[in-house]
mmCIF file of C-alpha atoms in Angstrom:
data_model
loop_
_atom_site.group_PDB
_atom_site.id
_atom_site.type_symbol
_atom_site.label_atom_id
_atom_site.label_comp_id
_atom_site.label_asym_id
_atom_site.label_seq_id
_atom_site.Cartn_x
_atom_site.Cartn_y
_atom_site.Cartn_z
ATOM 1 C CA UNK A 1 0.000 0.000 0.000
ATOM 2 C CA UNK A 2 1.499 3.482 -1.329
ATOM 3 C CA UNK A 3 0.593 6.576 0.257
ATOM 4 C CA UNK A 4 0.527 10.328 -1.338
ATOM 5 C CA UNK A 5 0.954 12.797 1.168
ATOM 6 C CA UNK A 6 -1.727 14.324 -0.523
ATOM 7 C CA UNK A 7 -3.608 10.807 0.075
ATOM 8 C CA UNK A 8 -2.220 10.702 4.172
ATOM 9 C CA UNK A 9 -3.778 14.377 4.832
ATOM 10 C CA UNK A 10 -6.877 14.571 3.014
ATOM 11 C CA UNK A 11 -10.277 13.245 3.695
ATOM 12 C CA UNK A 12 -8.948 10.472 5.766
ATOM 13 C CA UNK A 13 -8.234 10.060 9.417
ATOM 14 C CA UNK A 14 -5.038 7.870 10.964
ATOM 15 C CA UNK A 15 -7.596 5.561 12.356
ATOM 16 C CA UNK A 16 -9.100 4.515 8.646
ATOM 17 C CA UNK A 17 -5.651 4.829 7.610
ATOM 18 C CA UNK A 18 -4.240 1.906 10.172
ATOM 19 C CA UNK A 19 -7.045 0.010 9.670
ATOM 20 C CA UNK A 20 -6.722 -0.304 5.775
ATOM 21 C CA UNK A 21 -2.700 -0.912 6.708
ATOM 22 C CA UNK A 22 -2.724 -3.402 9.269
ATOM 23 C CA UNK A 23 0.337 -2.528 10.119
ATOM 24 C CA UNK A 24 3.361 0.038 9.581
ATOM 25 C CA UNK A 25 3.313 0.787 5.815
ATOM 26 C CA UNK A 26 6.162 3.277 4.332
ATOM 27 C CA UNK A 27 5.049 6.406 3.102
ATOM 28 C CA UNK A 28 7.077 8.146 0.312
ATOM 29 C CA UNK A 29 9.978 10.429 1.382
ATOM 30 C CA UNK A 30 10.759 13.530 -0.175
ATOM 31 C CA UNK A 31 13.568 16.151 0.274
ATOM 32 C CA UNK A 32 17.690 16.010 -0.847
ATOM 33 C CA UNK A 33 20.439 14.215 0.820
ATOM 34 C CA UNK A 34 21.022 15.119 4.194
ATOM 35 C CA UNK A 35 23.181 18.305 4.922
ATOM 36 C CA UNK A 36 25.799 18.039 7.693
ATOM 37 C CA UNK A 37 24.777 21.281 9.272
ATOM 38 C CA UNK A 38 20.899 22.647 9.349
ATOM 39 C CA UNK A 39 19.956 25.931 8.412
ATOM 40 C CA UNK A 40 19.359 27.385 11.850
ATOM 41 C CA UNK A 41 16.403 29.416 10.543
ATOM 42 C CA UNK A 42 14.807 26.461 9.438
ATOM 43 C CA UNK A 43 15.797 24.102 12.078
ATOM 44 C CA UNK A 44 14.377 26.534 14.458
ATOM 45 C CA UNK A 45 10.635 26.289 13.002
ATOM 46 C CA UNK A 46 8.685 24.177 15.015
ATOM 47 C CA UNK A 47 5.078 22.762 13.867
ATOM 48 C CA UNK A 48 1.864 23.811 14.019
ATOM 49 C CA UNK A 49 1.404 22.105 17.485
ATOM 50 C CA UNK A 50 4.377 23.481 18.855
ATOM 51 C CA UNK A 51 7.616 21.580 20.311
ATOM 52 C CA UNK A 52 7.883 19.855 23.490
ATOM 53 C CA UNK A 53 10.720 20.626 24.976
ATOM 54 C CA UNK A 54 12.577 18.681 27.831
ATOM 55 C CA UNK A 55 15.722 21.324 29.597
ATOM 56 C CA UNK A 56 16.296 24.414 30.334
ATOM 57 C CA UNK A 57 15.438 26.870 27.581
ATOM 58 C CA UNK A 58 19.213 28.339 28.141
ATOM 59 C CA UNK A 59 21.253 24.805 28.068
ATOM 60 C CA UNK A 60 24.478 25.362 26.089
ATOM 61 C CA UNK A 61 23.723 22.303 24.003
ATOM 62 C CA UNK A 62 20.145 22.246 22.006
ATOM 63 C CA UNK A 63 19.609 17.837 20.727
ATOM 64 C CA UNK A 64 16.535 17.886 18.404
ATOM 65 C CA UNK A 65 15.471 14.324 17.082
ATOM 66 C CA UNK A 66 13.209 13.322 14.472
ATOM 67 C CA UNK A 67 11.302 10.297 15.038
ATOM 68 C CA UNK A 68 9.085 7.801 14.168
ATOM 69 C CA UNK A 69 6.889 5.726 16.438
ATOM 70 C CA UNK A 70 7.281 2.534 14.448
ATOM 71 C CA UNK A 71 10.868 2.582 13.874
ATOM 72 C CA UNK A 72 12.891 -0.134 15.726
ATOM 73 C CA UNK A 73 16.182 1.777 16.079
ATOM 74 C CA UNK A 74 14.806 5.132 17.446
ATOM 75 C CA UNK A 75 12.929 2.603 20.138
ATOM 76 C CA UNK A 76 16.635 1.077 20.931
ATOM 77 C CA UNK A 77 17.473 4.599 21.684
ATOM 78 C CA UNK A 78 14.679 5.794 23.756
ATOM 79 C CA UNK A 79 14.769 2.704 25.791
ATOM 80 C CA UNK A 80 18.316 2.661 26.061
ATOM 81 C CA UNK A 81 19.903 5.950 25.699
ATOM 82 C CA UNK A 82 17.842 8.440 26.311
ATOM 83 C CA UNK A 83 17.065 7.867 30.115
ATOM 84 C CA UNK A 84 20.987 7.795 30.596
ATOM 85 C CA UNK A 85 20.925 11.360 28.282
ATOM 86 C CA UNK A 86 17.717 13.219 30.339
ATOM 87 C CA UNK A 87 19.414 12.000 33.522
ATOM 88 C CA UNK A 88 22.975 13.299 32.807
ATOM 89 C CA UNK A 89 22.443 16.360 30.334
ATOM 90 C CA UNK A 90 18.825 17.143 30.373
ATOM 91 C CA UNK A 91 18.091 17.457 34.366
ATOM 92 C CA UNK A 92 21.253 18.925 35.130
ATOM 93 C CA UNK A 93 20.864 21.852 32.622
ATOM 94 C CA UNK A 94 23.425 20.432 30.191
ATOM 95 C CA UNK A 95 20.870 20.083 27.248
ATOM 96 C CA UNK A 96 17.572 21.019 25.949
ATOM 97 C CA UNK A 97 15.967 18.837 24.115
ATOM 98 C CA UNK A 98 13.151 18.245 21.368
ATOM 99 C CA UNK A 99 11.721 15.417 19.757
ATOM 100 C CA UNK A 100 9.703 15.881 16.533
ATOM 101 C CA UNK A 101 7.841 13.600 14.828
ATOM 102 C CA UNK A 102 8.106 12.169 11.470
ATOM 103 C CA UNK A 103 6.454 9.043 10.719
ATOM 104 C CA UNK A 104 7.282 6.810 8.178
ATOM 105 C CA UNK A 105 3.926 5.314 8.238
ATOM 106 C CA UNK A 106 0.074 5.698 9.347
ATOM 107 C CA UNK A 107 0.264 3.424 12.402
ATOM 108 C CA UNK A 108 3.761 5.684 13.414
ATOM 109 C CA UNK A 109 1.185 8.973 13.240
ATOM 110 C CA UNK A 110 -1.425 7.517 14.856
ATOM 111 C CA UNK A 111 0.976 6.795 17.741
ATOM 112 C CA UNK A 112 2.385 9.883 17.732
ATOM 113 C CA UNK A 113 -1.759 11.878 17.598
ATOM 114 C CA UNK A 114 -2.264 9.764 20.789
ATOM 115 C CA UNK A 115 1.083 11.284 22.726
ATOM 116 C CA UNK A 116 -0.177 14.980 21.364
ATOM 117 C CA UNK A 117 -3.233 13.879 22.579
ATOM 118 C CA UNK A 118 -2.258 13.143 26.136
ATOM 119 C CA UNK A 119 -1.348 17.055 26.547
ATOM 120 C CA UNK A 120 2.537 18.802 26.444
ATOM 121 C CA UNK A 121 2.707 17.751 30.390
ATOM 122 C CA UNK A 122 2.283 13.963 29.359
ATOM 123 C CA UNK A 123 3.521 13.656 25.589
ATOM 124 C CA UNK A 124 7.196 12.579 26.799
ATOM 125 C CA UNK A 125 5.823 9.474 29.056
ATOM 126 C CA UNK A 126 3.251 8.384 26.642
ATOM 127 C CA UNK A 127 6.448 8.436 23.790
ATOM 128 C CA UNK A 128 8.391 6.261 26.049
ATOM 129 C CA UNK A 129 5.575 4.286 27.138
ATOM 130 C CA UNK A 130 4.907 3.162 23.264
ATOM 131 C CA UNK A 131 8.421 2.790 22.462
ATOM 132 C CA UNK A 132 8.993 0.584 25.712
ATOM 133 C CA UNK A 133 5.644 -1.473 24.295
ATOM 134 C CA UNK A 134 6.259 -0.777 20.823
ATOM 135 C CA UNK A 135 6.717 -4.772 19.842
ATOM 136 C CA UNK A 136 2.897 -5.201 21.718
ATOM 137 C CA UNK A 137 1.412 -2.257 19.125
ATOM 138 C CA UNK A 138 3.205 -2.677 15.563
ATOM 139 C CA UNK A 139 1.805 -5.820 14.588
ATOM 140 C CA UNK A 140 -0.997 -6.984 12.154
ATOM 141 C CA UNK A 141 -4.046 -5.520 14.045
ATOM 142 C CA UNK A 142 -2.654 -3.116 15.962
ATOM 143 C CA UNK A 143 -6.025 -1.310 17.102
ATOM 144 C CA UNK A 144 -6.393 -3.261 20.226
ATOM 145 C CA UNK A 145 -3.168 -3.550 21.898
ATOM 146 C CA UNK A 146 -2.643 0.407 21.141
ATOM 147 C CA UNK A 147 -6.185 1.019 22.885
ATOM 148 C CA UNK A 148 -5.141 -0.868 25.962
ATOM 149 C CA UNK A 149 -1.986 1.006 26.235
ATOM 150 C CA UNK A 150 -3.680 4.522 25.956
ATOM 151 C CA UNK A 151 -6.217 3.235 28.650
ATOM 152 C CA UNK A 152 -3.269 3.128 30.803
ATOM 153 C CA UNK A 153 -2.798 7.282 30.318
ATOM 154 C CA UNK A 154 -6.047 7.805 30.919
ATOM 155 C CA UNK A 155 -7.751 7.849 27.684
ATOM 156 C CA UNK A 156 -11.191 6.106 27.250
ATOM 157 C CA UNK A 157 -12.283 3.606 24.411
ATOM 158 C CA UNK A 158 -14.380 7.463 23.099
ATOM 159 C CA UNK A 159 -11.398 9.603 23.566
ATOM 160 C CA UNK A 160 -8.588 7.483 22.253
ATOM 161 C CA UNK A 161 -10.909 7.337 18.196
ATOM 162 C CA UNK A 162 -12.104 10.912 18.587
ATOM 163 C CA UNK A 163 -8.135 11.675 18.739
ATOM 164 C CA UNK A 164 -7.492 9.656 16.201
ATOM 165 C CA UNK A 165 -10.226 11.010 14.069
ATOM 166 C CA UNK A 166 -8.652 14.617 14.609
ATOM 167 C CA UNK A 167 -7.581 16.005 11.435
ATOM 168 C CA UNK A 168 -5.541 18.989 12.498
ATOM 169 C CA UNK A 169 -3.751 16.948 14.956
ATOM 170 C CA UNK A 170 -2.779 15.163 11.522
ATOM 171 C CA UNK A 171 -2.015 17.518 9.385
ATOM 172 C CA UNK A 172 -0.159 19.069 12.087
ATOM 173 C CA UNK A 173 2.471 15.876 12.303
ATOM 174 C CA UNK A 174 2.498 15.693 8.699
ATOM 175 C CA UNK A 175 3.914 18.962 8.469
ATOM 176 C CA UNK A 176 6.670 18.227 10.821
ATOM 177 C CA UNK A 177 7.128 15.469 8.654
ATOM 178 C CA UNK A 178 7.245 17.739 5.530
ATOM 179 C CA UNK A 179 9.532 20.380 6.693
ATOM 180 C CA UNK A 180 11.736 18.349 8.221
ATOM 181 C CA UNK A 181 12.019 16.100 4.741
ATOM 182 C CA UNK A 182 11.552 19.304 2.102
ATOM 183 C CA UNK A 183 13.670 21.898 4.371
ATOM 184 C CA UNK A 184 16.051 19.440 6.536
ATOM 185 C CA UNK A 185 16.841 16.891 4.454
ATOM 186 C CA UNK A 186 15.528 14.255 6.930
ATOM 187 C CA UNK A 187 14.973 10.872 4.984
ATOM 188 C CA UNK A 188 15.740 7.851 8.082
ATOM 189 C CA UNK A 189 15.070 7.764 11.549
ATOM 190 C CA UNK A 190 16.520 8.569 13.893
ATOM 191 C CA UNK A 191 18.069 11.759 12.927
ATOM 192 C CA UNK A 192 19.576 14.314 14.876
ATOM 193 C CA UNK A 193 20.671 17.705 15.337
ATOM 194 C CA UNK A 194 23.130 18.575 17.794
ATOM 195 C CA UNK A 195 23.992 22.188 17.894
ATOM 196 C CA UNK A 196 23.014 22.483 14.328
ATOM 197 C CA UNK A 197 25.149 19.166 13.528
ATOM 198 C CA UNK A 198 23.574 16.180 11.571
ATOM 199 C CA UNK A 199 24.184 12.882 13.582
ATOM 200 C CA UNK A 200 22.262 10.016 11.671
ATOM 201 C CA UNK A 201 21.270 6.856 13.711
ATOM 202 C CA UNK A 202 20.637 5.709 16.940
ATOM 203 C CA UNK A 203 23.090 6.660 19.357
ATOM 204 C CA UNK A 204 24.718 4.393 22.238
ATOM 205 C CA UNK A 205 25.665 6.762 25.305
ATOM 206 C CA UNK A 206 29.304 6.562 24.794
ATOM 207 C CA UNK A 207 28.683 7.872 20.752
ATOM 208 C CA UNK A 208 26.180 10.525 22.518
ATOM 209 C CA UNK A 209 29.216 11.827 25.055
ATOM 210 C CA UNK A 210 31.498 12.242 22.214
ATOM 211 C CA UNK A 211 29.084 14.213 20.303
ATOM 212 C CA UNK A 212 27.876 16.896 23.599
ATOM 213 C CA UNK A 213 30.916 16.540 25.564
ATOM 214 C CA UNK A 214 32.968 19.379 22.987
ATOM 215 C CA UNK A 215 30.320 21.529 22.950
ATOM 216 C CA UNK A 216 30.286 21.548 26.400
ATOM 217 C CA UNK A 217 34.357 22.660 27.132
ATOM 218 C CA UNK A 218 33.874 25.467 24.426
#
């Protein structure tokens, strides 16, 4: 199944859309190859929903990471690096940091509508929650197991398809999605931007030191 972005915005909603799937289905990328510096101006732009920002607005080091739900090696590195990361940069004021979403499929948007969903205050756990679950949710019918895990952040059987039924909450991911592809060069996940520098690929905490730890001595 091939997806337009035309097709994955209009007259659809993520919940027809992962029904019709199944299951994670590759939508089309777009954009060049991948610069080794962003443009600030556009690395700066944040959605239509806004970023959600972990750190102090002033940290000397500024990690933004584009993401999608579905993707196996972004789920290695929320599981595995990033508590290590928020615990020794992010809470001690070392490093701000954003995660923006850009799913390479329907069932990867719909994950990331139901974190949105959950309010700014709650988006990070119910991220971590679904990457710590994600081999319970990306599978053939994925409907059920995805409802049971919202139910455990509070959503109800009513709230959890009206969210998925909400367009602008959508179109609002997809245009993360878009910028980051048209303007960023973004075309795998994960991808990162540290200080404006393109790392590509999960990171292990050792790879993630070598990367902050300069920009922290200049």
């Amino acid at each position: 199944m091939s997806l337009t972005r035309r097709q994955f915005i209009t007259g659809t909603t993520a919940l027809a859309l992962i029904l019709a799937a199944g299951s994670a289905v590759d939508l089309p990328l777009v954009g060049d190859a991948l610069a080794q510096t962003a443009n600030p101006a556009d690395l700066a732009q944040a959605g239509p929903l806004g970023d959600v920002v972990e750190g102090r607005p002033d940290a000397p080091v500024t990690i933004i990471e584009y993401a999608s739900m579905t993707c196996s090696h972004c789920a290695h590195f929320a599981v595995t690096t990033y508590p290590e990361m928020k615990k020794k940069y992010i809470d001690t004021g070392k490093v701000r940091y954003i995660l923006r979403e850009f799913p390479l499929d329907p069932l990867a948007a719909g994950a990331f509508m139901l974190a949105r969903c959950a309010g700014n205050d709650k988006y990070y756990p119910m991220v971590e929650m679904l990457f710590q679950k994600q081999k319970d949710w990306v599978v053939q019918n994925p409907i059920p197991p995805l409802l049971s895990l919202a139910k455990q952040a509070g959503f109800t059987q009513e709230s959890f398809e009206s969210c998925l039924k909400d367009q602008k909450i959508l179109e609002g991911i997809e245009s993360v999605r878009t910028h980051g592809a048209e303007k960023l060069g973004v075309n795998s996940t994960p991808t990162f931007f540290i200080n404006g520098k393109v790392v590509r690929g999960a990171m292990t905490m050792d790879e993630l030191d070598k990367q902050v730890q300069p920009l922290l001595k200049s």
